[in-house]
Structures are given as C-alpha cells and as structure tokens.
GROMACS .gro file of C-alpha atoms in nm:
model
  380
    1UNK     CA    1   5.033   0.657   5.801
    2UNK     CA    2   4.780   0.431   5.961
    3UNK     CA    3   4.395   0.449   5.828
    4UNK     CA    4   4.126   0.292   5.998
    5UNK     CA    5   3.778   0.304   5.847
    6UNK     CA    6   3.447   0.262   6.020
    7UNK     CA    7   3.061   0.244   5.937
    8UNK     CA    8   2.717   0.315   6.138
    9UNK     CA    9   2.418   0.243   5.977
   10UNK     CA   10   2.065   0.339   6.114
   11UNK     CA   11   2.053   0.070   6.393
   12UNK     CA   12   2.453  -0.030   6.469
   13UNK     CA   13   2.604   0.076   6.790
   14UNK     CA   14   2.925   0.236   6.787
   15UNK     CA   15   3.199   0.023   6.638
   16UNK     CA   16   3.487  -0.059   6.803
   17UNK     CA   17   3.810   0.107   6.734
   18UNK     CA   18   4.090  -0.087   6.559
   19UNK     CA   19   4.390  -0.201   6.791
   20UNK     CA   20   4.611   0.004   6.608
   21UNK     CA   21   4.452   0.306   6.692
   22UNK     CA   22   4.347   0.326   7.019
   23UNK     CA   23   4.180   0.644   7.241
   24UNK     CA   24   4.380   1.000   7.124
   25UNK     CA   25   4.598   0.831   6.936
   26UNK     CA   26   4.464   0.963   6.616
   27UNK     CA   27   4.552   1.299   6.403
   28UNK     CA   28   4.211   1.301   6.197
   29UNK     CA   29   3.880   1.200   6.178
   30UNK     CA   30   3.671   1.252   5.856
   31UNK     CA   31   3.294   1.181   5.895
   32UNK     CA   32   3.053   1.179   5.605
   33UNK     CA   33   2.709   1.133   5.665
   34UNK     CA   34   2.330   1.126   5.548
   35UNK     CA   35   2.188   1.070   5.859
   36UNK     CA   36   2.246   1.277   6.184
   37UNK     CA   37   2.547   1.180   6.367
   38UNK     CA   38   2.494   1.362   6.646
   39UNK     CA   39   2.520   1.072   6.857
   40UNK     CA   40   2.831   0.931   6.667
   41UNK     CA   41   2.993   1.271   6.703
   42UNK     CA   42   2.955   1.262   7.094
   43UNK     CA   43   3.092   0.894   7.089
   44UNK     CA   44   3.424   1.063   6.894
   45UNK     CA   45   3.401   1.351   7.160
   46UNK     CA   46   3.484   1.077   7.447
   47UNK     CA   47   3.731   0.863   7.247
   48UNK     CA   48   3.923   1.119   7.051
   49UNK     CA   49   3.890   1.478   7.311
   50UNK     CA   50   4.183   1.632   7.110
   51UNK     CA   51   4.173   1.497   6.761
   52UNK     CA   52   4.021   1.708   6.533
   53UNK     CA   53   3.698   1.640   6.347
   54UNK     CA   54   3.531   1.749   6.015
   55UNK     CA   55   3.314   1.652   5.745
   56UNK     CA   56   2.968   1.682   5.601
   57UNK     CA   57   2.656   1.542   5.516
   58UNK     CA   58   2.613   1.402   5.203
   59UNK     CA   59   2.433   1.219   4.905
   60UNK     CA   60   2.575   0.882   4.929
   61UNK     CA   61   2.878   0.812   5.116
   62UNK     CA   62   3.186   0.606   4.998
   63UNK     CA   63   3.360   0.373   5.129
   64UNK     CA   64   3.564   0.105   4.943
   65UNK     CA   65   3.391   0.021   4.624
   66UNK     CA   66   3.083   0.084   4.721
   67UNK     CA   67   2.845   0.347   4.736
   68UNK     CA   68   2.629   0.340   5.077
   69UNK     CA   69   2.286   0.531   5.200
   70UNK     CA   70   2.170   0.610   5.541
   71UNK     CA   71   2.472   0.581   5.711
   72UNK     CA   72   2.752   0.684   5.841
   73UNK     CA   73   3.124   0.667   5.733
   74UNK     CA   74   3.464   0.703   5.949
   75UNK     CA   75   3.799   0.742   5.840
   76UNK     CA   76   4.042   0.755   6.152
   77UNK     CA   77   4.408   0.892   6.035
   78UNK     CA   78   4.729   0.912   6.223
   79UNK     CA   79   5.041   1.019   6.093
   80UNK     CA   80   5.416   0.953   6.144
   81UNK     CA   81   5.553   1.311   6.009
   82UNK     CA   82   5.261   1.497   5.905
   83UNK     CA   83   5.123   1.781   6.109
   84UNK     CA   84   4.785   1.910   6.023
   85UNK     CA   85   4.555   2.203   6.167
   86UNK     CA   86   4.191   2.231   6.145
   87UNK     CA   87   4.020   2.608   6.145
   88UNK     CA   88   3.649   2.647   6.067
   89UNK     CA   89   3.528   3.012   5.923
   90UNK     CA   90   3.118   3.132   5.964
   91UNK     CA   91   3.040   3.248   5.585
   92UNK     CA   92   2.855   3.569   5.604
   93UNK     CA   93   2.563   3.459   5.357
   94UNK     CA   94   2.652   3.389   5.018
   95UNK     CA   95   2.823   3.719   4.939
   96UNK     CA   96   3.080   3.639   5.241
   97UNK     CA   97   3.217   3.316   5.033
   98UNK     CA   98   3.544   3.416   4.899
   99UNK     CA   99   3.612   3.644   5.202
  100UNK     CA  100   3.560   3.297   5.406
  101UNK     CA  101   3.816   3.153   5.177
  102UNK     CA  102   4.051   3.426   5.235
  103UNK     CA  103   4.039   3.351   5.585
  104UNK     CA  104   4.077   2.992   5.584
  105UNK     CA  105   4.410   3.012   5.346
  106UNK     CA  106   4.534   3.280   5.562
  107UNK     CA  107   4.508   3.038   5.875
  108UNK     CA  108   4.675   2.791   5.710
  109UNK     CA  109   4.982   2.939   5.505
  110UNK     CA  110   5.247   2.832   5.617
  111UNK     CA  111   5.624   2.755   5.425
  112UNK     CA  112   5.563   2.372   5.469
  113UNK     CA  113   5.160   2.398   5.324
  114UNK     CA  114   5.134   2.039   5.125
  115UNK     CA  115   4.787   2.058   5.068
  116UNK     CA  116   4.440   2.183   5.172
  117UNK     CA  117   4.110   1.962   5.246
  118UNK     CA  118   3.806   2.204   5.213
  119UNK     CA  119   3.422   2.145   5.334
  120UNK     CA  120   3.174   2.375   5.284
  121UNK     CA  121   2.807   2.396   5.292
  122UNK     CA  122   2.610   2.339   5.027
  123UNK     CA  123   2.336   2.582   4.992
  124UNK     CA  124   2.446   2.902   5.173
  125UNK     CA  125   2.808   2.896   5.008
  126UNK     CA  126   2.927   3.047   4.702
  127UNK     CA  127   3.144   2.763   4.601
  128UNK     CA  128   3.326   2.911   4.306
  129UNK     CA  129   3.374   3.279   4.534
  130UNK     CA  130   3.515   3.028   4.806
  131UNK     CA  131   3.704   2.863   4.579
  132UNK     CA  132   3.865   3.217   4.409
  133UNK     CA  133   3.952   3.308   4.821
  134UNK     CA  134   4.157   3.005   4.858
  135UNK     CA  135   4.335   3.083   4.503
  136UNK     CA  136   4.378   3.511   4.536
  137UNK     CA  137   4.557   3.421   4.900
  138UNK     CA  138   4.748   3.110   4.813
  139UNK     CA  139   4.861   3.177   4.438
  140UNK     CA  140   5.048   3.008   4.275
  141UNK     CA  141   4.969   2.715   4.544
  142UNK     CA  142   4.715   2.492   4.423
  143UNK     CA  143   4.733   2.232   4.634
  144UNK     CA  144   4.393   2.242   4.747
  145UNK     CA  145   4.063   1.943   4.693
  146UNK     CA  146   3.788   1.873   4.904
  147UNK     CA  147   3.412   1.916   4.855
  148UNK     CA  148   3.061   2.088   4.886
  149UNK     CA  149   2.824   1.946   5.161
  150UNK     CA  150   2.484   1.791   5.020
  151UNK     CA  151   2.149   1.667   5.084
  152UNK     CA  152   2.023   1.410   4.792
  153UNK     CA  153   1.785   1.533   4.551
  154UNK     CA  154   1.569   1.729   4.803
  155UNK     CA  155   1.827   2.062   4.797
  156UNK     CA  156   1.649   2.167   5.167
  157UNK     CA  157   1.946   2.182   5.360
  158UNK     CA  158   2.301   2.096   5.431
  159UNK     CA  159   2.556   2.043   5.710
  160UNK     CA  160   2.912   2.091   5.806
  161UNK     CA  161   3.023   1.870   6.090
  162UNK     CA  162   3.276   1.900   6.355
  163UNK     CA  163   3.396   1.781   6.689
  164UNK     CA  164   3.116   2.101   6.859
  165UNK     CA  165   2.852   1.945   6.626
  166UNK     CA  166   2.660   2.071   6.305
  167UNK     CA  167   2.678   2.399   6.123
  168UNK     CA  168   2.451   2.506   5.854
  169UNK     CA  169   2.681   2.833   5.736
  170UNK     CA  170   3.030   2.754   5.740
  171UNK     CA  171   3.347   2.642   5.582
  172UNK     CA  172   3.612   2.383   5.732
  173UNK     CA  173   3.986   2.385   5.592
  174UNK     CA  174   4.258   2.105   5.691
  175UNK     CA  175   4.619   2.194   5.629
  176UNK     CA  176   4.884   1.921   5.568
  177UNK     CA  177   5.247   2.001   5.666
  178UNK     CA  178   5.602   1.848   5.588
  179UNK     CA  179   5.799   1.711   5.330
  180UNK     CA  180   5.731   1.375   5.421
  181UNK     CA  181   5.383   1.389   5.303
  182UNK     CA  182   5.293   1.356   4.929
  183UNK     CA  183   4.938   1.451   4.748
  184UNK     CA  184   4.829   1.370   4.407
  185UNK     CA  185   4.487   1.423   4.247
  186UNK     CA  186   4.278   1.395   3.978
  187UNK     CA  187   3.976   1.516   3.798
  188UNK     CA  188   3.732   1.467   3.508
  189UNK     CA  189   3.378   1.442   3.438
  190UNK     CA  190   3.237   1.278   3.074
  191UNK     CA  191   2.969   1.491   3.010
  192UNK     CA  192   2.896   1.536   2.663
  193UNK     CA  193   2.777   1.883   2.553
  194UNK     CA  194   2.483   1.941   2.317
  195UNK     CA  195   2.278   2.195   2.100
  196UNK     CA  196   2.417   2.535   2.054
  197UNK     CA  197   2.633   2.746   2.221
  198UNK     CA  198   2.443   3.051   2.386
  199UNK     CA  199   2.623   3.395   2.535
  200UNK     CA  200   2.537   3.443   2.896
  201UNK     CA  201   2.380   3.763   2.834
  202UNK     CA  202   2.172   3.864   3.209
  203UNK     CA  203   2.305   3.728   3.501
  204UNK     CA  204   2.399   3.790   3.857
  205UNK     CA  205   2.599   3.601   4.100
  206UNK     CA  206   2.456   3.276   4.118
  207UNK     CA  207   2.133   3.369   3.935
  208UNK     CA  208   2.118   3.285   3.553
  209UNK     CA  209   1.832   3.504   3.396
  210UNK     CA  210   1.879   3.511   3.048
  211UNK     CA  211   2.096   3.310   2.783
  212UNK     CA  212   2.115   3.473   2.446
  213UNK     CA  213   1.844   3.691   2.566
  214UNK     CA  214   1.645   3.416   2.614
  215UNK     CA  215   1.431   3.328   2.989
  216UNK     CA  216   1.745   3.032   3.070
  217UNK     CA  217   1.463   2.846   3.292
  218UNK     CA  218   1.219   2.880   2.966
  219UNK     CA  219   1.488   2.694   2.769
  220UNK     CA  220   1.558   2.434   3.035
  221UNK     CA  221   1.214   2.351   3.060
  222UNK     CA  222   1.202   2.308   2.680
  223UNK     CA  223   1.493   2.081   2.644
  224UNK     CA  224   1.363   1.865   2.977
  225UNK     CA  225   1.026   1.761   2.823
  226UNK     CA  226   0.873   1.573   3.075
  227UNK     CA  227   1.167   1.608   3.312
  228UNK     CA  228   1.086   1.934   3.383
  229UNK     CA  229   0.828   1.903   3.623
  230UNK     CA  230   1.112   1.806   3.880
  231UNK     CA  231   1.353   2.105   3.882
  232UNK     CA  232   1.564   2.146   4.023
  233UNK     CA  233   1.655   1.778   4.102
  234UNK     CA  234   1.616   1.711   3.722
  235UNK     CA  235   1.878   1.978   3.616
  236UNK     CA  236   2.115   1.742   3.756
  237UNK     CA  237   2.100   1.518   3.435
  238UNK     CA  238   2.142   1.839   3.254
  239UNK     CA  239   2.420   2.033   3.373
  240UNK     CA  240   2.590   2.368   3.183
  241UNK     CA  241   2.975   2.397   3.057
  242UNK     CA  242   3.059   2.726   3.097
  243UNK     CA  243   3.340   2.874   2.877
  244UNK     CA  244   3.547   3.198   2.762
  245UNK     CA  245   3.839   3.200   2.504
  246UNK     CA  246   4.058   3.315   2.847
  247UNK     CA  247   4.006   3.005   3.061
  248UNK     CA  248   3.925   2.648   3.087
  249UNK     CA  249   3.558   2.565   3.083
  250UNK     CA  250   3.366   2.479   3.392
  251UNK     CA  251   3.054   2.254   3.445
  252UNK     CA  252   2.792   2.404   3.661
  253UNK     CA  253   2.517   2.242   3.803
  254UNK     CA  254   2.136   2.324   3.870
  255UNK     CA  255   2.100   2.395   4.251
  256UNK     CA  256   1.768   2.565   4.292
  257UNK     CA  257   1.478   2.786   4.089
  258UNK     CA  258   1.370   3.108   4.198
  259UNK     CA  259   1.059   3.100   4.045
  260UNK     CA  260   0.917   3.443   4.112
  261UNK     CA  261   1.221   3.567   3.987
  262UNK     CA  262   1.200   3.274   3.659
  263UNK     CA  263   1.623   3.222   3.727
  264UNK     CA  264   1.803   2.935   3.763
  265UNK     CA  265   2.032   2.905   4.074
  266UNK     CA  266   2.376   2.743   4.028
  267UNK     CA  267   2.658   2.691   4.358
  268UNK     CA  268   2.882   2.900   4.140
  269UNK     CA  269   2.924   3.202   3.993
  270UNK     CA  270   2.795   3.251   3.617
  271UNK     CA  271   2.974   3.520   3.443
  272UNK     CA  272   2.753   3.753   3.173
  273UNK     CA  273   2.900   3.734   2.865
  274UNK     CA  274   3.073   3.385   2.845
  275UNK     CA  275   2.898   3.068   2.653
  276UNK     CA  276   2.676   2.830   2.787
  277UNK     CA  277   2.604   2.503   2.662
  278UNK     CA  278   2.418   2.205   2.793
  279UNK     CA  279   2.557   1.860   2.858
  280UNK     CA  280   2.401   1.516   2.846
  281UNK     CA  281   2.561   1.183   2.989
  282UNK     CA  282   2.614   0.889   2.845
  283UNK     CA  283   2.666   0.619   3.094
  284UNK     CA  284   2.993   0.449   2.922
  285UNK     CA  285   3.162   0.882   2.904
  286UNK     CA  286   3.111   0.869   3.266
  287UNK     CA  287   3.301   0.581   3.373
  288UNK     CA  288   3.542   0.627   3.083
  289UNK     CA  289   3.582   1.015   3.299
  290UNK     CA  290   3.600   0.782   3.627
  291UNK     CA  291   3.908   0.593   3.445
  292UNK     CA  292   4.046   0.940   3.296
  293UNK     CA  293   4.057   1.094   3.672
  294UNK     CA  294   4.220   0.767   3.815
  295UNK     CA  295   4.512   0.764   3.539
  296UNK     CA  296   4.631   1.148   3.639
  297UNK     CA  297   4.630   1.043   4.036
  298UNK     CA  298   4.881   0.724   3.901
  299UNK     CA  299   5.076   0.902   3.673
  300UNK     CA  300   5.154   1.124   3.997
  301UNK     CA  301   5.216   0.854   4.239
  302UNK     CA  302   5.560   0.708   4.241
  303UNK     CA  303   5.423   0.461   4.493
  304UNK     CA  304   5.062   0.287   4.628
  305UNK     CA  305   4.914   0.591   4.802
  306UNK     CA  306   4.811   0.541   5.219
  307UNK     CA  307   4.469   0.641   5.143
  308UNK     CA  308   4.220   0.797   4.933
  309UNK     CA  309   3.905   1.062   4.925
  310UNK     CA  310   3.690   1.038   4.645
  311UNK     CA  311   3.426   1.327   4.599
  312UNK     CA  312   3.150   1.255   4.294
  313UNK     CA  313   2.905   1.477   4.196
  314UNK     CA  314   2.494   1.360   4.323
  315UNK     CA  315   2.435   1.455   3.956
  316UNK     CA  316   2.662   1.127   3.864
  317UNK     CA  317   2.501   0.923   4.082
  318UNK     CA  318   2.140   1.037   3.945
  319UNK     CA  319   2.276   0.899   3.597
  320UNK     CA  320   2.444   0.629   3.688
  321UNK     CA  321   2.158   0.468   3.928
  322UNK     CA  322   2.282   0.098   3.985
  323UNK     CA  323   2.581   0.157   3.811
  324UNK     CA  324   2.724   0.410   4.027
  325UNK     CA  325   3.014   0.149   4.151
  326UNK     CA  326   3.148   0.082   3.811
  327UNK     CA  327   3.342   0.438   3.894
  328UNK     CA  328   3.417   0.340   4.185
  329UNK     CA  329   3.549  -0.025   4.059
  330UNK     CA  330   3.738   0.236   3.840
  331UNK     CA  331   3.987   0.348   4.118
  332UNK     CA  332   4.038  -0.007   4.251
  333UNK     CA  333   4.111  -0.140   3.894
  334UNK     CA  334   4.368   0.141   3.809
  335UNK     CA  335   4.560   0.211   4.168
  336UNK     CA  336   4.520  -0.108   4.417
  337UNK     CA  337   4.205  -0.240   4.594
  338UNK     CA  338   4.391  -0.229   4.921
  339UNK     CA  339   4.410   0.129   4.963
  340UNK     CA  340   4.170   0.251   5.197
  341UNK     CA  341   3.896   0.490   4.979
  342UNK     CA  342   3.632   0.727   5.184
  343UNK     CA  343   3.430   0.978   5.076
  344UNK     CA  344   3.111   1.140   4.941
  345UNK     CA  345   2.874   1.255   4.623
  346UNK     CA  346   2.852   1.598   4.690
  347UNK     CA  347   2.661   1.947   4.542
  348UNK     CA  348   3.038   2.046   4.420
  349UNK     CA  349   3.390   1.890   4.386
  350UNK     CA  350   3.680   2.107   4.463
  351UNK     CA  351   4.029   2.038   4.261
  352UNK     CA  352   4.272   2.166   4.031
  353UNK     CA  353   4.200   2.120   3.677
  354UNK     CA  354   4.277   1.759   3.585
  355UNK     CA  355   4.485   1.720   3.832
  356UNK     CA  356   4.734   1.978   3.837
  357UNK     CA  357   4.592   2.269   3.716
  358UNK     CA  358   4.473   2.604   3.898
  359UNK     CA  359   4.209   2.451   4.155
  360UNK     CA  360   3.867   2.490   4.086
  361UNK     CA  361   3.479   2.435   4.184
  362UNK     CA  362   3.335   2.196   3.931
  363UNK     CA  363   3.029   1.990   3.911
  364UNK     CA  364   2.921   1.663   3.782
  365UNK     CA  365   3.289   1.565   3.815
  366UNK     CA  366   3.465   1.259   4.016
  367UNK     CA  367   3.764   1.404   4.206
  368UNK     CA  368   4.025   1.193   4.356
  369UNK     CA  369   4.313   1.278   4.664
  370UNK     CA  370   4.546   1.037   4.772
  371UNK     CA  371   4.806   1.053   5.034
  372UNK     CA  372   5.122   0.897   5.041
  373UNK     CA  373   5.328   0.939   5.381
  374UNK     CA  374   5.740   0.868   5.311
  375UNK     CA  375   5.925   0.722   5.593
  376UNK     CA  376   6.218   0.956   5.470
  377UNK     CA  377   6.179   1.313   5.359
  378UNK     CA  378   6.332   1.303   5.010
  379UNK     CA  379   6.309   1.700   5.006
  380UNK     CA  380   6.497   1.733   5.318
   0.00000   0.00000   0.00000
C-alpha cells in the first residue's frame, strides 16, 4: 500500500502530487474538510477522473499529530491487492437512516467484505438507525468504522463530499476486498459519569422529552449553570451514557434543542425506558481513553499498520482546547510515528465496541482504523 497525504489551507494552491503516485494511479482519495473544497475537488476531478472520492466536512481535521482548522486534508491510497467500491445512498430524511444503511451493506456484501468505511451527514442522519442498517444486513460482520460529518460548534449544517461535489442528505460506504488486506480498530472515550441514574421515561426517536418524568432540557439547564445559555454547543461538555441490563452502554451527545417543543435532540436514537446518566471529563480520563483505544488497535496488529483514520468526537476537542494533540501524541507513542494518520473530529464515531465488538454509533469517543496490506495472502 502506498499513502500519500496532502494539505490546502485557505490561501495554498494545489499541491503537487507525490512521484509515487502520479495521475490515475490511485485507488482512493479521502478528503476532510472545514472549508469548501469545491475547488480542490475539481483539481482531483482532472488528476484522478476514475478514482473514487469521499469524505466530509468536519470540526478539525487530522493529520499526523496534529489537529488543523480551516483547511483541507488529502489522503491519496493505492493498493497492491485490495479492491474497493464506493456507492453513495440519498437518506430519505431522518426516518430513511437505517433503510440507507440497508442499502449501502447490500451494495457492498460480498464473500471477500474486509471492512466498511462509512460517512454520513451530520444533521439530517439518524446515526444510530444507520448504524442498526449496516448491522441487521451484515450480521454477524462487524467490520465496519467510519464517521458522522460535522460543522464545529455552530450545528447549521453539514456535508458529504464526493468526486460530483457536496451533498447535504446522504450516506457514503467504501468496501475493502481480499485476504491480503488486514483491519484493526479501536475505541474508547473517558468520560466519567455523574449524579443519579434517571429512566428514560418520554421519548421519541431522536427527541428526549422527559427523564424520570422530569422536562430532560429543565435538568440540563440546571446542571449547566452558567453554561447553559449556549446549548446546544455546551451539551458537548456534558454528554449522556445510555444503558439497559441487555446491552453495552452508549454515550450520546447533545446535537440540537427544539425549544418549542422543550426536547433535547441527540444523532441517535434514545430508547424510553433505559437509564440515563450524565458524564463529565476530566482532561487526564480523556487521554488515558486516547491510550486505552490505541492499545486494542496494537494488540490486533501483528505488524506496523500502512495507515491510519482517526475519528474524535468535536465534544473532545471542546474539552481538551490546547490539549487536543496529547491524544493524538497518544497514537504516535503507542503504534509508530511513521505511519501515515488522517482524519477528523466529527458529530459521531462509528466502530465496534472497543474494538471488536458489535459496531456501533458512539459519541465523545476517539476511534481508530488502521490498514495493513500483506504482500502474501496468509488466508489463501
């Protein structure tokens, strides 16, 4: 596998393209962005015509160690072995989610699926429905990571790109196939969880009304003091675990307020009758979480992976503030500084459970992906 990475800012030209990959002789781009690349995607249109393109826009974008703003990022893949096919799907408002995700794993299956790379949109996706899609089609394949376009604290709107440009309702999946390919990942967030416990008890979809009977945007604006004049960015530094005795608990973050309505709106579902509880960071959980994710990725890896996406959570990054590299520094310290790292803090960070578990939608989480191309297929 050959990577080559690549950065606009606000006033660069287009770079130039690395020797080693020269015009079409690429398998995949991934672009992240928070600024329009509209004229970067047209650039990628003449140099790569048939390679294909996705990504999204973003709260931050990664690259290396380092968090950047106002930019740009390009990660420019070719394979040895690996095939891979791209297939976008139009989601049909939020209620269309998981029948978008249905879609998209139905395009895809195939006997030599490796792994999935999903995009979505941020604010007119249902990222848990997408999410259970993916999981009724493909089960018990759970092979499947990617992330939840975003848009910084403002929560206005979101993009999906691709090779025909921007697209404010749809979903983007990227299947991996062969046996020479190999794809490890990791998950975990370091939130700490506070006050009591609460049932879910009026809720729909999205929408959380009532905990314990309670107005749930009453209670948030009691616990956020002087925080909650800024809802719904603020709700990032107070997220909600979600749990049921059945199933592993899920953090969900704050993505809007429906204030006629007085509910809080999540990018997953929130089931009536489970518990709610809010969580508080503490910066030194967070990295310590950063560390936790990068150990499962090397415990999988029996050698230094090709490359590496990293999808955090905007909620980390609102924490964090100036520290935001030390998780970052995190995957560097425990895997190799060489390896070639893009990606993105996002409005939702798709994985299985630490690691290997059923695949899921989380929030306030670091997620990790690396890729690892054999020379010989050991499965073969």
């Amino acid at each position: 596998m050959q990577v080559s990475q690549h950065i606009w800012d606000t006033t660069s030209v287009p770079p130039q393209w690395s020797p080693a990959l020269t015009e079409g002789q690429a398998d995949l781009l991934l672009l992240f962005a928070s600024v329009d690349p509209a004229a970067a995607i047209s650039t990628l249109q003449q140099h790569f015509p048939e390679t294909p393109l996705c990504g999204c826009s973003a709260s931050g974008e990664i690259h290396q160690q380092r968090v950047i703003d106002n930019s740009i990022t390009l990660t420019v893949i070719r394979f040895a072995h690996t095939r891979i096919r791209l297939v976008t799907e139009c989601v049909d408002g939020i209620e269309g989610s998981r029948q978008a995700g249905i879609r998209v794993a139905q395009q895809l299956q195939q006997d030599d699926l490796i792994h999935i790379l999903v995009f979505a949109n941020g604010l007119s996706v249902n990222g848990s429905q997408l999410v259970a899609g993916l999981n009724q089609q493909l089960a018990p394949f759970n092979h499947i990571s990617g992330g939840i376009a975003a848009d910084g604290e403002r929560f206005k709107q979101t993009w999906l790109y691709t090779s025909d440009g921007r697209f404010s309702h749809h979903v983007c999946g990227i299947g991996f196939y062969g046996q020479h390919l190999s794809v490890s990942c990791g998950s975990y967030g370091g939130w700490d969880p506070f006050g009591p416990k609460r049932r879910i008890t009026r809720a729909r979809g999205n929408r959380l009304y009532e905990l314990d009977d309670i107005c749930a945007l009453d209670l948030y604006e009691k616990y956020l003091g002087h925080y909650a004049d800024q809802l719904p960015a603020s709700g990032l530094r107070f997220p909600l675990l979600i749990s049921a005795a059945d199933n592993d608990p899920v953090v969900c973050s704050v993505l809007g307020i429906d204030w006629q309505e007085r509910c809080l709106l999540f990018g997953a579902d929130i089931p009536e009758q489970h518990f709610a509880q809010l969580m508080r960071a503490n910066v030194d959980r967070l990295i310590d979480g950063a560390h936790t994710a990068c150990q499962q990725v090397s415990q999988q890896n029996q050698a230094t992976p090709d490359f590496a996406l990293l999808v955090s959570c905007v909620g980390r990054r609102v924490v964090m503030q100036q520290l935001i590299d030390e998780e970052l520094e995190a995957f560097s310290e425990t895997l190799g500084a060489d390896i070639p790292v893009c990606g993105f803090y996002s409005y939702g960070e798709i994985a299985p459970n630490r690691g290997v578990g059923k695949c899921n939608l989380h929030n306030q989480t670091l997620t990790i992906t690396t890729f690892t191309e054999r020379t010989a297929c050991t499965d073969c």
